XYZ file of C-alpha atoms in Angstrom:
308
model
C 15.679 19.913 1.104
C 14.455 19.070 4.031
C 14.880 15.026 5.445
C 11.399 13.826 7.138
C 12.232 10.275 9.165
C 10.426 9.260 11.948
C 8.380 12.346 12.569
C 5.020 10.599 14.077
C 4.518 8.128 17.046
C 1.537 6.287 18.069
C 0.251 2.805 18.171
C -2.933 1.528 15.826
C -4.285 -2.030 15.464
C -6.843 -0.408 12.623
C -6.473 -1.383 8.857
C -7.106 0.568 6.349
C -8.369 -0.178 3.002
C -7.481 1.649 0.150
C -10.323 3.115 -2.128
C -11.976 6.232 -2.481
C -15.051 7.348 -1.182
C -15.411 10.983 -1.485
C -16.738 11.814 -4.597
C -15.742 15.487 -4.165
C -12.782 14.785 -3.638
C -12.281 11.730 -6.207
C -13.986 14.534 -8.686
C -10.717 16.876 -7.787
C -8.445 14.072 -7.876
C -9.088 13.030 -11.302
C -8.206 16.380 -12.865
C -4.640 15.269 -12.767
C -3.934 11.784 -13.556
C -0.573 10.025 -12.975
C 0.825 7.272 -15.429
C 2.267 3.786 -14.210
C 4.443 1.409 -15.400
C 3.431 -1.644 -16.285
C 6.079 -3.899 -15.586
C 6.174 -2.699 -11.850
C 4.003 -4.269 -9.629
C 3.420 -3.390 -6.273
C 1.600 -5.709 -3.407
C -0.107 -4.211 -0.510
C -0.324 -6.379 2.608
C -1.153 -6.619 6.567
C 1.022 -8.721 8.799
C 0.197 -9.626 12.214
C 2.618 -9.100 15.182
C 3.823 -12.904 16.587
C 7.402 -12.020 17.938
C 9.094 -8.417 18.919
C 12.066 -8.293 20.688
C 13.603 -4.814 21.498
C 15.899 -5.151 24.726
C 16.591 -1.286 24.669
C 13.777 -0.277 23.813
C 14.135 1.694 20.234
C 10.664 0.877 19.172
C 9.364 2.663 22.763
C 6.917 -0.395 23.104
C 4.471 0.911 20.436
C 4.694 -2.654 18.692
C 3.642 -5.802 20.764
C 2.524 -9.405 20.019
C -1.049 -8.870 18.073
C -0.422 -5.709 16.386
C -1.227 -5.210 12.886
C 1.798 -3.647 10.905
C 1.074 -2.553 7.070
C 3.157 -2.680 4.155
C 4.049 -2.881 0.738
C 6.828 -4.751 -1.694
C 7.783 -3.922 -5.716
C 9.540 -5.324 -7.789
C 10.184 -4.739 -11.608
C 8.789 -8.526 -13.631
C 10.951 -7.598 -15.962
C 14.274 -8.987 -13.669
C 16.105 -11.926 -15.937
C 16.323 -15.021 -14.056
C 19.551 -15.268 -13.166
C 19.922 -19.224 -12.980
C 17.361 -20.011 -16.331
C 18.971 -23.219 -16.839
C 16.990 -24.445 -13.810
C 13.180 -24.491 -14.216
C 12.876 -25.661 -10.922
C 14.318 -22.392 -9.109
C 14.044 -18.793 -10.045
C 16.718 -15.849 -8.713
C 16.128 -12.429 -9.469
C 17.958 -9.497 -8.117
C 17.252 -5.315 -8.261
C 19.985 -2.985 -7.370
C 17.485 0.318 -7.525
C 14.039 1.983 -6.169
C 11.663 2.113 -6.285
C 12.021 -2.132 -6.064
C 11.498 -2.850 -2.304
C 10.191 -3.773 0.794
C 8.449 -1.341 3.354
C 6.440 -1.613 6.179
C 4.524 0.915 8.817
C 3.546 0.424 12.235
C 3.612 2.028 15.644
C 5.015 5.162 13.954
C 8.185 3.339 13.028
C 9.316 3.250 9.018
C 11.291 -0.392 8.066
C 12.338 -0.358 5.050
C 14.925 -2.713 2.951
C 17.711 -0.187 1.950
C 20.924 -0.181 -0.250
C 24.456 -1.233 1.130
C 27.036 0.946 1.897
C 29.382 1.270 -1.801
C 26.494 -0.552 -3.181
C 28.078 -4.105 -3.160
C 24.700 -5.666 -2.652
C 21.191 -5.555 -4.714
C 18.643 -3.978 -3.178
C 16.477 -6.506 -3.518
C 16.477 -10.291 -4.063
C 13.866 -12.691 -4.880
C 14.300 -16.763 -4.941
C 11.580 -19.200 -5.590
C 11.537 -23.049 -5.771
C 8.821 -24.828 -7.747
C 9.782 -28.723 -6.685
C 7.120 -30.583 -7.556
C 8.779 -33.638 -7.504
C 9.314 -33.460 -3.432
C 6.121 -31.005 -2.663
C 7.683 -28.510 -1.552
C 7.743 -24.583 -2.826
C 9.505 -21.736 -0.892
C 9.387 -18.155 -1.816
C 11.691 -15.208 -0.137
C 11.441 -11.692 -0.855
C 14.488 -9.796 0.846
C 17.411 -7.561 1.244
C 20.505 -7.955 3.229
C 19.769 -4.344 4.667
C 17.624 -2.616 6.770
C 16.598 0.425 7.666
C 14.565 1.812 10.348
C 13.304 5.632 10.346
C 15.630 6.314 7.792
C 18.863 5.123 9.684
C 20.618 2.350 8.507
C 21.206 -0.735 10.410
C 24.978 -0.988 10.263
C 26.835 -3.683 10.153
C 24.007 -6.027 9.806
C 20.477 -6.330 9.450
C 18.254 -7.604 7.051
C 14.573 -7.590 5.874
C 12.485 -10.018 4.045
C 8.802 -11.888 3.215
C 9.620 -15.815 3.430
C 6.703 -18.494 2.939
C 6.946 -22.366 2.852
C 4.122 -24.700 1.066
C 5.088 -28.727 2.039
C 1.975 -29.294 -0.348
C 3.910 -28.352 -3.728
C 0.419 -26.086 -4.835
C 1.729 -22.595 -3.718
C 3.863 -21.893 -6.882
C 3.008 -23.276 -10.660
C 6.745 -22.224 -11.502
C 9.867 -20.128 -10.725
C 8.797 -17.096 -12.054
C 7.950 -13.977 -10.694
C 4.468 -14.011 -9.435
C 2.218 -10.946 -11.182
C -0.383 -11.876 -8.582
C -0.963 -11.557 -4.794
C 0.338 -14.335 -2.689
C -2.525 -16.267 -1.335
C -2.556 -16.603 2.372
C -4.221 -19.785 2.367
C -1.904 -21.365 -0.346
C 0.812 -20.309 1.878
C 0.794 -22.357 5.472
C 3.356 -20.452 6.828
C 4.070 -16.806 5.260
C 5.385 -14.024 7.344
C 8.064 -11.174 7.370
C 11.133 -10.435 9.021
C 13.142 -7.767 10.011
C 16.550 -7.676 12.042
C 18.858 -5.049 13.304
C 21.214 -6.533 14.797
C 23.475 -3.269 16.261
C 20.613 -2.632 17.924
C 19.265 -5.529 19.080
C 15.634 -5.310 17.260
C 13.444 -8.186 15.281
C 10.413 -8.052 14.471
C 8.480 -11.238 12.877
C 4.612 -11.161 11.920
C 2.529 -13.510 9.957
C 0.867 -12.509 6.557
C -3.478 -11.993 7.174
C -3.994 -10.454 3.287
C -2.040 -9.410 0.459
C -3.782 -7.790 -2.661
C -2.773 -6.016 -5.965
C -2.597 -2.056 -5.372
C -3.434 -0.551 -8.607
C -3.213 2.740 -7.577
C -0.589 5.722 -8.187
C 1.042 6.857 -4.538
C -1.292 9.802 -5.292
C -3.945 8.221 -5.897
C -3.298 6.222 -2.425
C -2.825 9.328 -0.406
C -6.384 10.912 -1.357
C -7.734 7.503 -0.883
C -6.678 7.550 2.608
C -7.886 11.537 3.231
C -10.860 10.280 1.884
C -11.349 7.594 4.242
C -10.716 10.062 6.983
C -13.554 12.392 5.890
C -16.103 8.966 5.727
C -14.895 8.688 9.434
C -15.865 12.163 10.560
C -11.819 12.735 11.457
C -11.820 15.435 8.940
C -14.148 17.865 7.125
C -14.495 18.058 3.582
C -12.832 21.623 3.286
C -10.216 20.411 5.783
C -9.209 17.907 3.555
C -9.333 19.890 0.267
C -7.126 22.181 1.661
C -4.784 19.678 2.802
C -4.831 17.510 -0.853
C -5.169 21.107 -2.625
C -1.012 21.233 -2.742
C -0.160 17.934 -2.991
C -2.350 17.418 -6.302
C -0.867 20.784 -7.847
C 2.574 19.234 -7.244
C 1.355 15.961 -9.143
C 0.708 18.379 -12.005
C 3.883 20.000 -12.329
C 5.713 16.261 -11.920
C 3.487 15.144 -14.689
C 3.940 17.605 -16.840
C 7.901 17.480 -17.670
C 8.580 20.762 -18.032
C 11.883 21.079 -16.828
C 13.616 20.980 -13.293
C 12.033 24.697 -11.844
C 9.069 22.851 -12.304
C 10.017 19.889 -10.203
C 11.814 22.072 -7.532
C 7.889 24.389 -7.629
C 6.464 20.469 -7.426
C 9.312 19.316 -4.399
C 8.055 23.290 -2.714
C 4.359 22.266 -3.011
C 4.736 18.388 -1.555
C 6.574 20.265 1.788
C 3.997 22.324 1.941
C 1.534 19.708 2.098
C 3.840 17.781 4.652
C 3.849 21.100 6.719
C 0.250 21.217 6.591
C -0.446 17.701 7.930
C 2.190 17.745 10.571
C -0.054 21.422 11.836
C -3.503 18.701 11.962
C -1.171 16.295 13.643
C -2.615 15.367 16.397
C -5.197 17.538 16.824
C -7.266 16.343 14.014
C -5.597 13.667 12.246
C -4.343 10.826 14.672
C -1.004 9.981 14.575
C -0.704 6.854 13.002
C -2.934 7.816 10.301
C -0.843 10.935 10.185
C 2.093 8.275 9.524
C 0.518 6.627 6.179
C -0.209 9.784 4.725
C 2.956 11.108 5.836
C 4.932 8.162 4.188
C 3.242 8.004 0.793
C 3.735 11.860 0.690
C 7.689 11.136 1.449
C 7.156 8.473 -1.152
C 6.136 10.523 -4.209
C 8.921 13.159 -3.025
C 11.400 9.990 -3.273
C 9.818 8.789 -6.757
C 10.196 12.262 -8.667
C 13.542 13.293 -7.318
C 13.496 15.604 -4.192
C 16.048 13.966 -2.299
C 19.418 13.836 -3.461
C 21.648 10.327 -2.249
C 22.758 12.292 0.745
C 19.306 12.307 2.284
């Protein structure tokens, strides 16, 4: 199997919303259907830009001050509290994907990753509800980082931190099932620091919202939005979602692993087609989101051993 990391470049300040507009191909879409869990949640956001430093230049100047990264963190609400005897403060760990933090931009991929000999969770999540002293604080991290699929080694971390000195921002220390407001939250942003190679990257929170969407569903959301912008044709783009939603049938229908290896074949082909439009009819950044919920899906249903 192939390993895809950091195959597009290319600077965007345009968000995207995700929702379909295309009834042809919504019509196509729905023909194969793909289940959720309900216990995972997964937030959608858009950060803007307010510190980079990169003294070597590894990002190759594609992020500055300003720019609008995009991302997304999960987590499973079904995480025990790991200090219930204290209503006050809530800890919650996850030691597996697809729990996580992950964010675009500039045709880089950050993304919180495991630790070598897997010593540390994936994932961490502390809250404090003090109502007594007004004052909540929230952190969504992990102790490790990864950038275009290499691991920042020794150090680096990755998290979403926000501070309320009102006390109104959390009701308790659980896990919130809901978006975090932006206005509840005075100062919410994310962080992410590779230390070995002497890259952070801090940007402040402008919307966060629910994505109830499957990673399928997400990626012919965004093809749709390209054929309401005139970037592709209709044809162009069922021909491109064509394999990808014939690969969602065969990892839907457990029916053993040939199946799923048929699936994996059919989600590279896909990938193979959108890195031939790339750039010549899909820019490149949007060529990154697609390219990274394809990568995604792969991840979710198996196509990668550890190794990769």
């Amino acid at each position: 199997m192939t390993k895809y990391v950091d195959i597009v470049k290319g600077p965007s300040n345009t968000r995207r919303s995700l929702f379909p507009v295309c009834a042809f191909l919504t019509a196509f879409a729905f023909v194969f259907p793909q289940p959720t869990l309900a216990e995972d949640l997964t937030f959608g956001f858009t950060a803007e830009v307010t510190d980079v430093y990169d003294v070597d230049d590894i990002l190759g100047g594609t992020i500055e001050e300003g720019y609008e990264l995009r991302g997304t963190y999960r987590y499973d609400t079904d995480a025990e509290d790991l200090q219930p005897e204290d209503d006050t403060t809530g800890w919650y760990e996850w030691d597996e994907p697809p729990n996580g933090v992950r964010v675009t931009g500039g045709g880089h991929v950050f993304e919180s990753a495991t630790s070598p000999g897997g010593t540390d969770p994936l994932l961490e999540a502390r809250l404090s509800d003090e109502p007594e002293i007004h004052a909540d604080d929230i952190k969504i991290s992990s102790d490790w980082l990864s950038i275009n699929g290499s691991l920042c080694e020794p150090t680096g971390s990755m998290g979403i931190y926000g501070s309320d000195t009102s006390g109104s921002a959390l009701t308790s220390d659980e896990l919130p099932e809901e978006p975090l407001n932006v206005d509840s939250w005075p100062n919410l942003y994310i962080g992410m620091q590779c230390y070995n190679l002497n890259v952070h990257v801090f940007a402040n929170f402008t919307d966060v919202w629910l994505v109830t969407e499957t990673l399928m569903e997400q990626l012919q959301s965004e093809v749709d939005l390209l054929v309401e912008e005139g970037i592709l044709t209709e044809e162009q783009a069922f021909g491109l979602m064509q394999k990808g939603w014939e690969a969602n049938a065969k990892f839907t229908s457990n029916v053993g692993a040939d199946k799923t290896d048929q699936a994996c074949n059919q989600m590279e082909a896909f990938l193979n087609q959108l890195y031939a439009f790339t750039p010549k009819f899909i820019p490149l950044d949007d060529a990154e989101i697609l390219e990274g919920l394809a990568l995604d899906i792969m991840a979710e249903e198996g196509c990668f051993d550890e190794s990769q």
